[in-house]
Short mmCIF file of C-alpha atoms in Angstrom, two decimals:
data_model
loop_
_atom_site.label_atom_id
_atom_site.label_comp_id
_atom_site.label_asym_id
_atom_site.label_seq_id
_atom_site.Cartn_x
_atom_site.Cartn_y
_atom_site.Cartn_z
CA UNK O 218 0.00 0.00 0.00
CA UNK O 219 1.48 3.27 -0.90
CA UNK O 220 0.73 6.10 1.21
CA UNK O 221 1.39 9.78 1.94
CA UNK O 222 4.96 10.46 3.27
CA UNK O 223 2.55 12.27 6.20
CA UNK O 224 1.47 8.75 6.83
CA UNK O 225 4.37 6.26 6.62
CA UNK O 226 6.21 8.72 9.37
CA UNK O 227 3.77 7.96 11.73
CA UNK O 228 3.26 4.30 10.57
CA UNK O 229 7.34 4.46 11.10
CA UNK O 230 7.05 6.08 14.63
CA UNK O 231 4.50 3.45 16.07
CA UNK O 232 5.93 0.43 13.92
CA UNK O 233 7.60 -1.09 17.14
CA UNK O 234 4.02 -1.28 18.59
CA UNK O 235 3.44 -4.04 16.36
CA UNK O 236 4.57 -7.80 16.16
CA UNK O 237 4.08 -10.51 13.78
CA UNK O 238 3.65 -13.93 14.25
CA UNK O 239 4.04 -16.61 11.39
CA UNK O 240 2.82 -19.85 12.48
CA UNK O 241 3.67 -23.17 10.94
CA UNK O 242 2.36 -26.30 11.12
CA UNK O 243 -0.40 -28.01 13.24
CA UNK O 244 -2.34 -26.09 15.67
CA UNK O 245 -4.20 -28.14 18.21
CA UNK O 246 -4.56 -28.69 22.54
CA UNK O 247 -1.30 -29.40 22.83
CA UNK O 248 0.56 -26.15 20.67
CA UNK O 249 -1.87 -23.53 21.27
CA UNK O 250 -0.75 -22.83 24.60
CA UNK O 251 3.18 -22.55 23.25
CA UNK O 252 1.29 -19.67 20.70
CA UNK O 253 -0.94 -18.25 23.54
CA UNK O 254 2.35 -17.31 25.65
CA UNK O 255 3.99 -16.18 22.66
CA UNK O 256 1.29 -13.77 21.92
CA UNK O 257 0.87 -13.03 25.68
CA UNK O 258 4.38 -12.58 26.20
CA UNK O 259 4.80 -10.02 23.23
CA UNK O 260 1.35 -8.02 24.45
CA UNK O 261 3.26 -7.71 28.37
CA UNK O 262 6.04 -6.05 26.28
CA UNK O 263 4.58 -3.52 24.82
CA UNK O 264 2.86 -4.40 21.16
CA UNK O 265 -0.46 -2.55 20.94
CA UNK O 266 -1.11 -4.35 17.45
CA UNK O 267 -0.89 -8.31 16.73
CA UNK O 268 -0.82 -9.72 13.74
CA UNK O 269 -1.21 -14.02 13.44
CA UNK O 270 -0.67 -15.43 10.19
CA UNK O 271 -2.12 -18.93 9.30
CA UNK O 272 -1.39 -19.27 5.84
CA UNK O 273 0.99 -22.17 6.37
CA UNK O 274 -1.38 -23.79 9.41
CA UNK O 275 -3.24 -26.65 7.48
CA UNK O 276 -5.48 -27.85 10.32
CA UNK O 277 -6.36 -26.96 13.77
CA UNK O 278 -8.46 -28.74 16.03
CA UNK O 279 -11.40 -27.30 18.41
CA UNK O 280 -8.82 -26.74 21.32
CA UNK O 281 -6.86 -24.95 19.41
CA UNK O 282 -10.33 -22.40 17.55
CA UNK O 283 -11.09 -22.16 21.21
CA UNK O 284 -7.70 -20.79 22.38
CA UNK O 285 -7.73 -17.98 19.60
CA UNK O 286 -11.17 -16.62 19.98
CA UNK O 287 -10.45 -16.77 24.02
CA UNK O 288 -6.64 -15.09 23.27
CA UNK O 289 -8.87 -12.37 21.31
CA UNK O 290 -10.87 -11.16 24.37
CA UNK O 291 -7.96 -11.38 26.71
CA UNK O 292 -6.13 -9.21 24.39
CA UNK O 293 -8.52 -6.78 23.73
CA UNK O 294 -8.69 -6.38 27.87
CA UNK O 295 -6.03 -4.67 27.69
CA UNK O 296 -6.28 -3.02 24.76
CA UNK O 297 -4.28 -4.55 22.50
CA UNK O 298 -5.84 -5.38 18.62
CA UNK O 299 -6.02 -9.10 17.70
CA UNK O 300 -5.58 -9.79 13.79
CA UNK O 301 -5.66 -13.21 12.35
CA UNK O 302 -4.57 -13.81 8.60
CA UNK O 303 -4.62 -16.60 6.10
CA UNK O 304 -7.25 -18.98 7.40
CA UNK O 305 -8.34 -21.82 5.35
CA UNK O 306 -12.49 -21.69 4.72
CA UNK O 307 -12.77 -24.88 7.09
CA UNK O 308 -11.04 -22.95 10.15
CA UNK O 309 -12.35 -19.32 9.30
CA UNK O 310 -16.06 -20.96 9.90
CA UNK O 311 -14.54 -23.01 13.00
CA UNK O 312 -13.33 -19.35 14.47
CA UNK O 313 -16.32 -17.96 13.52
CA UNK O 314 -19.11 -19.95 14.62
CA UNK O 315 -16.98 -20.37 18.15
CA UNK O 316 -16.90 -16.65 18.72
CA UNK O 317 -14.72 -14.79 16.00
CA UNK O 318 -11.96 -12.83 15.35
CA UNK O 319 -10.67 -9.91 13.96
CA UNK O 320 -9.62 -11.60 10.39
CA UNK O 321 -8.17 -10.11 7.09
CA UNK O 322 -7.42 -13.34 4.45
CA UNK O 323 -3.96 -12.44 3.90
CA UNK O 324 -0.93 -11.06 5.27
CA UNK O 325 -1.23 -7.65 3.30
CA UNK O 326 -4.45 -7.06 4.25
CA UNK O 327 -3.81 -7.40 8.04
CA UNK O 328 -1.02 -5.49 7.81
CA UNK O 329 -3.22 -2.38 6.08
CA UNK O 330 -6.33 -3.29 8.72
CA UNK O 331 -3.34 -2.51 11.44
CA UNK O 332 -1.67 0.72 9.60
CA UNK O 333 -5.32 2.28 9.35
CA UNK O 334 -5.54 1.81 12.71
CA UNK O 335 -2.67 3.55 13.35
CA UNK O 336 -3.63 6.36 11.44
CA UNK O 337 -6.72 6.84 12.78
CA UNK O 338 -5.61 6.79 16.41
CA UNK O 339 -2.81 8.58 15.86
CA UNK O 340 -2.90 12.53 17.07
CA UNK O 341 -1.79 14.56 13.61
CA UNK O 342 -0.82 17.94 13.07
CA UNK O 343 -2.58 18.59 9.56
CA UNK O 344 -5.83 16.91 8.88
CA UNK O 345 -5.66 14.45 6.33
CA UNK O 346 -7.51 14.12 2.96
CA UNK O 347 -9.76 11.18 3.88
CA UNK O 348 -10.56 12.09 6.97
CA UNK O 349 -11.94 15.59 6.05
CA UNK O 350 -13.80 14.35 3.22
CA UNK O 351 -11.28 16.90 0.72
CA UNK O 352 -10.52 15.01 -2.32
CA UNK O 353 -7.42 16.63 -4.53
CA UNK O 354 -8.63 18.72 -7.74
CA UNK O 355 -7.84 17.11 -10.95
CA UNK O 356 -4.47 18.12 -12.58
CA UNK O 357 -5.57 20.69 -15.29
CA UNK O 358 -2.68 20.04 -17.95
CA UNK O 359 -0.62 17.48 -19.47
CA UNK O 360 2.15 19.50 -18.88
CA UNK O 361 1.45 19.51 -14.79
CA UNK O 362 0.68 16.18 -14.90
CA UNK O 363 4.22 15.03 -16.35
CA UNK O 364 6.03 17.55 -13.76
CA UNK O 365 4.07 15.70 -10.86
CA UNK O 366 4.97 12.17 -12.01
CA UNK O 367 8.61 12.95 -12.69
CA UNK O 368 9.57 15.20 -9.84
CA UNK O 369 11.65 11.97 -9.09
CA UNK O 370 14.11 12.90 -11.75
CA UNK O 371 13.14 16.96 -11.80
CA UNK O 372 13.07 18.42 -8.69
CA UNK O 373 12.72 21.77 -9.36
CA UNK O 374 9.09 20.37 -11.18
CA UNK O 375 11.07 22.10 -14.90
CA UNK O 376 10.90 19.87 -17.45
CA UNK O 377 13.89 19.13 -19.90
CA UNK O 378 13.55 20.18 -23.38
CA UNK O 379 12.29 17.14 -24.86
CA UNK O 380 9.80 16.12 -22.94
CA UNK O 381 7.29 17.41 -25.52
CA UNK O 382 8.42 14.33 -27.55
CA UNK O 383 5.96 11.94 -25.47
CA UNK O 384 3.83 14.62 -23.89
CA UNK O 385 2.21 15.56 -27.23
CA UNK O 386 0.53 11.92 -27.49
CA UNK O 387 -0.31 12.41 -23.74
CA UNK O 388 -3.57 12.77 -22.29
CA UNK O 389 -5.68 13.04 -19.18
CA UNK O 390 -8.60 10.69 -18.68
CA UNK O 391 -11.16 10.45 -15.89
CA UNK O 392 -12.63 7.35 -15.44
CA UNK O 393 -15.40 6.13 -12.56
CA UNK O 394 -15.28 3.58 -10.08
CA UNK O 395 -14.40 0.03 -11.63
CA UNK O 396 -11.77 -2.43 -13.53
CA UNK O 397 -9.45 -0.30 -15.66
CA UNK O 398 -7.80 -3.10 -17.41
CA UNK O 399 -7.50 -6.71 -17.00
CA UNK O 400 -4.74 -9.18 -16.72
CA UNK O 401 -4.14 -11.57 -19.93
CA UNK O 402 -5.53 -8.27 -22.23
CA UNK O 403 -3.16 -6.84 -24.45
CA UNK O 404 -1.87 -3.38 -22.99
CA UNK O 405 -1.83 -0.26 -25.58
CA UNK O 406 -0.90 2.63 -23.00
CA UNK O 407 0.57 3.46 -20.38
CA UNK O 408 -1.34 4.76 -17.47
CA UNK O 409 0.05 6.86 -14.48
CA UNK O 410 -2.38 7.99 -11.23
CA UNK O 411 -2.92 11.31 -10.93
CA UNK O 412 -5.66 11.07 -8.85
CA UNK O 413 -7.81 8.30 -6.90
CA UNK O 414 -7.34 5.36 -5.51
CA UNK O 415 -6.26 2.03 -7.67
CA UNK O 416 -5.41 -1.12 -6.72
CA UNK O 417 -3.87 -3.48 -8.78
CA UNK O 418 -3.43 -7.48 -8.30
CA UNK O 419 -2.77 -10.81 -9.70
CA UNK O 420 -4.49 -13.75 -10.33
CA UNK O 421 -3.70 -16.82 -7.76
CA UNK O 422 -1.18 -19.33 -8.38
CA UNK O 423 -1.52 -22.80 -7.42
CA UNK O 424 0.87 -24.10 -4.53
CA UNK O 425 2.12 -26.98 -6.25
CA UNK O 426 3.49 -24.11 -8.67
CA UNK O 427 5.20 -22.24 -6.29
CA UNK O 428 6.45 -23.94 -3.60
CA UNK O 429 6.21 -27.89 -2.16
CA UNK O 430 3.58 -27.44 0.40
CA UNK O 431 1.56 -30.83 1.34
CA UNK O 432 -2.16 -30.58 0.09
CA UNK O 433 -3.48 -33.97 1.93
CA UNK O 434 -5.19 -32.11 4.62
CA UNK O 435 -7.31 -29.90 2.07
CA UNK O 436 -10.59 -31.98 1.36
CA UNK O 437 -10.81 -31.11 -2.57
CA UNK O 438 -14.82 -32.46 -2.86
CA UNK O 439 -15.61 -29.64 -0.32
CA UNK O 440 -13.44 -26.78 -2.40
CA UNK O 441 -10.63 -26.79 0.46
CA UNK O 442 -7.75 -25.00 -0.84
CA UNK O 443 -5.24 -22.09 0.57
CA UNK O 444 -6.07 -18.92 1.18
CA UNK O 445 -3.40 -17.65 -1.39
CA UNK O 446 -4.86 -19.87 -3.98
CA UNK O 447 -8.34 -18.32 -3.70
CA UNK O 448 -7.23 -14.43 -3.38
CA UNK O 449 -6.00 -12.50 -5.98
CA UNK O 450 -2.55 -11.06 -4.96
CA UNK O 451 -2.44 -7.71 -4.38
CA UNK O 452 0.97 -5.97 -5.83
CA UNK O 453 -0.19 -2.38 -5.47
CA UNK O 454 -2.58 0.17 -3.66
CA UNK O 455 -1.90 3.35 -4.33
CA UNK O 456 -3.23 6.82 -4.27
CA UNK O 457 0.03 8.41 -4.68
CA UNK O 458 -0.02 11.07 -8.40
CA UNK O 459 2.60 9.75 -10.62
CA UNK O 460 2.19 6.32 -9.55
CA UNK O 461 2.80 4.19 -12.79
CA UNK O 462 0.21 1.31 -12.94
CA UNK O 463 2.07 -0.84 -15.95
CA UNK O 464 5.55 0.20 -16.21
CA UNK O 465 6.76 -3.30 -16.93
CA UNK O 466 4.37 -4.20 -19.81
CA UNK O 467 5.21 -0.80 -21.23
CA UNK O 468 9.35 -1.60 -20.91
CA UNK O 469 8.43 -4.53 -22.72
CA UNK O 470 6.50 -2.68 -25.74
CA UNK O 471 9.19 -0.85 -26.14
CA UNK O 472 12.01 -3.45 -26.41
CA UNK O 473 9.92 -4.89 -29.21
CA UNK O 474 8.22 -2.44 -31.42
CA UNK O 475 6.33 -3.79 -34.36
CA UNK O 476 5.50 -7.10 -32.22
CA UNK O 477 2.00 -8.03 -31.12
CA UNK O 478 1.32 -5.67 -27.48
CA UNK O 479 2.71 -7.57 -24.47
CA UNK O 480 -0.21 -8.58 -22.25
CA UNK O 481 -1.11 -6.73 -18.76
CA UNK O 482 0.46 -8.92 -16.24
CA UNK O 483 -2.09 -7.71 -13.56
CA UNK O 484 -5.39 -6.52 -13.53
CA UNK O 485 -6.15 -2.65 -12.14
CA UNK O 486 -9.31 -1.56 -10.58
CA UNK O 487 -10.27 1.96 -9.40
CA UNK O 488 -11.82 1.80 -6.11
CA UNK O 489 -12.67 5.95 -6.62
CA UNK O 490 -12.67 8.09 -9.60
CA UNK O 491 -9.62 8.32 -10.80
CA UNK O 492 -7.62 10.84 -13.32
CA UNK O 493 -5.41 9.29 -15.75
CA UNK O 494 -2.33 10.08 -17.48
CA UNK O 495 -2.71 8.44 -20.83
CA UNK O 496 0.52 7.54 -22.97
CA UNK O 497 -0.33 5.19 -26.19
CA UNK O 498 2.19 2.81 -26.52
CA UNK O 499 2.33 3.80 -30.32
CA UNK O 500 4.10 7.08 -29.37
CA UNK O 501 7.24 5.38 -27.80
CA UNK O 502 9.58 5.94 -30.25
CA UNK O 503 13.04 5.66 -30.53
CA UNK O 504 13.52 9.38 -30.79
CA UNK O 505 11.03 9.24 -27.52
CA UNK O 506 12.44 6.71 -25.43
CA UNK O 507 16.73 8.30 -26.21
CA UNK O 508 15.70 10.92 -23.83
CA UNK O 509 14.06 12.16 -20.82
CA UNK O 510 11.09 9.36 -21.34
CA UNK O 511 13.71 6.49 -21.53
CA UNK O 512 15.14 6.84 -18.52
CA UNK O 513 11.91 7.93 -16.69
CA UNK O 514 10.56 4.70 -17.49
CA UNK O 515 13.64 2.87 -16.61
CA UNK O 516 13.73 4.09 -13.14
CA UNK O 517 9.79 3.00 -12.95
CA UNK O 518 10.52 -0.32 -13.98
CA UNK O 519 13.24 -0.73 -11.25
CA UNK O 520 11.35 0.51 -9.02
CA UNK O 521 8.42 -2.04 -9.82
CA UNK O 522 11.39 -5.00 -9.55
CA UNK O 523 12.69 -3.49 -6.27
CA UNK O 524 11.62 -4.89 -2.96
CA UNK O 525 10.12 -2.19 -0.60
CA UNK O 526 12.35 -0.13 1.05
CA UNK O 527 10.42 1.77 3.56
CA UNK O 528 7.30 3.22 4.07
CA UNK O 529 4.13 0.95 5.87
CA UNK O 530 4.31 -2.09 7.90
CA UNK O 531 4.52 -4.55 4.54
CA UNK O 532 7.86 -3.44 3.81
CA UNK O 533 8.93 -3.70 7.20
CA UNK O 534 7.00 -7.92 7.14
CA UNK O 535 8.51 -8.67 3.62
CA UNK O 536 12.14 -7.09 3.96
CA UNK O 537 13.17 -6.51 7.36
CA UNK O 538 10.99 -8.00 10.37
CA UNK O 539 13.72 -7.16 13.33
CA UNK O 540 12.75 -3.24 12.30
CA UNK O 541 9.31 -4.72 14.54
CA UNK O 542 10.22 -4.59 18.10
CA UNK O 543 9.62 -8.90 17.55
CA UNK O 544 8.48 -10.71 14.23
CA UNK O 545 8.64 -14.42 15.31
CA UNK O 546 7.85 -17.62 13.94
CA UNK O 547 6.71 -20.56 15.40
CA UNK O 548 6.61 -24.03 14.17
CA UNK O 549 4.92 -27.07 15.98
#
């Protein structure tokens, strides 16, 4: 999830607040009390927020849906948020009709359940956008919108001299709530934010594609599968202007004009209105991409490659969990 710079500093300040706990394995009457005094252990130290992931727990038995839903309400005594990620269908109806939990079905979505919590306990100094309703006014130019999505490379917001060679095709679009594009269809423009909120995600993959996880326990005539296998994955959430939405099918077009238009390798969907920056893929020339568009693509692509480097509590999970005050995982 990208957010305002405004909002990853405080995410930043009350990240050691938070702890993560990846649990692998079996869960049942004889574990759940090794996970209970984890959790329990962590709360005592200071975590406000608690994240539990279950993506890799294939079964757990009634002992061990009773010790979560009863680790919930002992948390929440003392203030302290209880989220539980990655259940299978079987266990999120065992949790559920025993009590519930706080749930999200993956990792990423905990993670943003816990950072808008954050935010919106947090004491701030300027009011933020969606809390005071304010949305930001559409850009009015073409020429605006290309000094907002490559203040990366211009500070000063002045464009170099031949940025006209690619802003001439450009245009702005506003589009309404809904998919943008879909993953598999062929890909004709790029497409930079300028305003709204997109998110953008992939189709599931099938375990046995991935990775050599077991898939006995999962009962196949009752639709068992993971969690990961039945949610799209999310790659992107983003309200950020000059976000770039398909910088890698776009590196591609342009590596093989004259060829049939690389397919989207994700599908986008606007979750507000959105403004558009509109480049056709036609208009990426050679003369275009020698110059200030070249290399303003190439640093989008990187970035797209890069694994985050800051900014929100999934960068801190994927990259660097001792940056929690204690990301531990627990096998049984």
């Amino acid at each position: 999830v990208e957010r305002t710079p405004d909002d990853n500093r405080v995410i930043e300040q009350k990240s050691d607040g938070v702890e993560i706990f990846w649990m692998h394995g079996y869960l049942f009457f004889g574990s759940i009390s090794k996970a209970v005094d984890e959790v329990l252990e962590a709360a005592s130290c200071g975590a406000c927020w608690i994240v539990i992931d279950l993506a890799l727990v294939p079964a757990i038995d009634a002992a061990g849906v009773k010790g979560l839903v009863e680790l919930s309400k002992t948390l929440a005594e003392s203030n302290v948020s209880l989220v539980v990620t990655g259940m299978v269908r079987r266990l999120g109806l065992a949790v559920e009709n025993a009590g519930g939990v706080t749930s999200a079905v993956t990792l990423d979505y905990g993670l943003e359940m816990v950072e808008d919590a954050i935010l919106k306990t947090a004491v701030r100094t300027s009011q933020r956008c969606t809390e005071s309703g304010m949305i930001p006014a559409q850009v009015a130019s073409v020429e605006k919108a290309w000094a907002i999505a490559a203040s990366h490379l211009v500070a000063t917001g002045n464009l170099p001299n031949d940025w006209h060679h690619i802003a001439s095709a450009s245009t702005l679009r506003v589009q309404n709530p809904g998919q943008i594009y879909a993953e598999g269809e062929p890909v004709t423009e790029l497409l930079i934010l300028m305003r709204g909120l997109v998110q953008v995600e992939c189709l599931p993959v099938p375990s046995c594609a991935v990775r050599e996880l077991p898939r006995w326990h999962l009962n196949a005539d009752k639709g068992d599968r993971f969690t990961f296998e039945e949610t799209p994955q999310r790659t992107l959430k983003t309200q950020r202007p000059g976000s770039v939405l398909n910088a890698m099918e776009c590196a591609r077009a342009s590596c093989t004009s004259g060829h049939a238009p690389p397919m989207a390798l994700a599908s986008a969907k606007a979750l507000t209105e959105v403004q558009l920056l509109v480049v056709p893929l036609a208009s990426m020339t050679k003369q275009a991409m020698n110059g200030f568009f070249g290399q303003w693509l190439l640093t989008h692509v990187v970035n797209a490659n890069a694994a985050p480097s800051s900014g929100g509590l999934e960068s801190s999970a994927q990259v660097a969990p001792n940056v929690l005050l204690r990301a531990a995982s627990i096998e049984f």
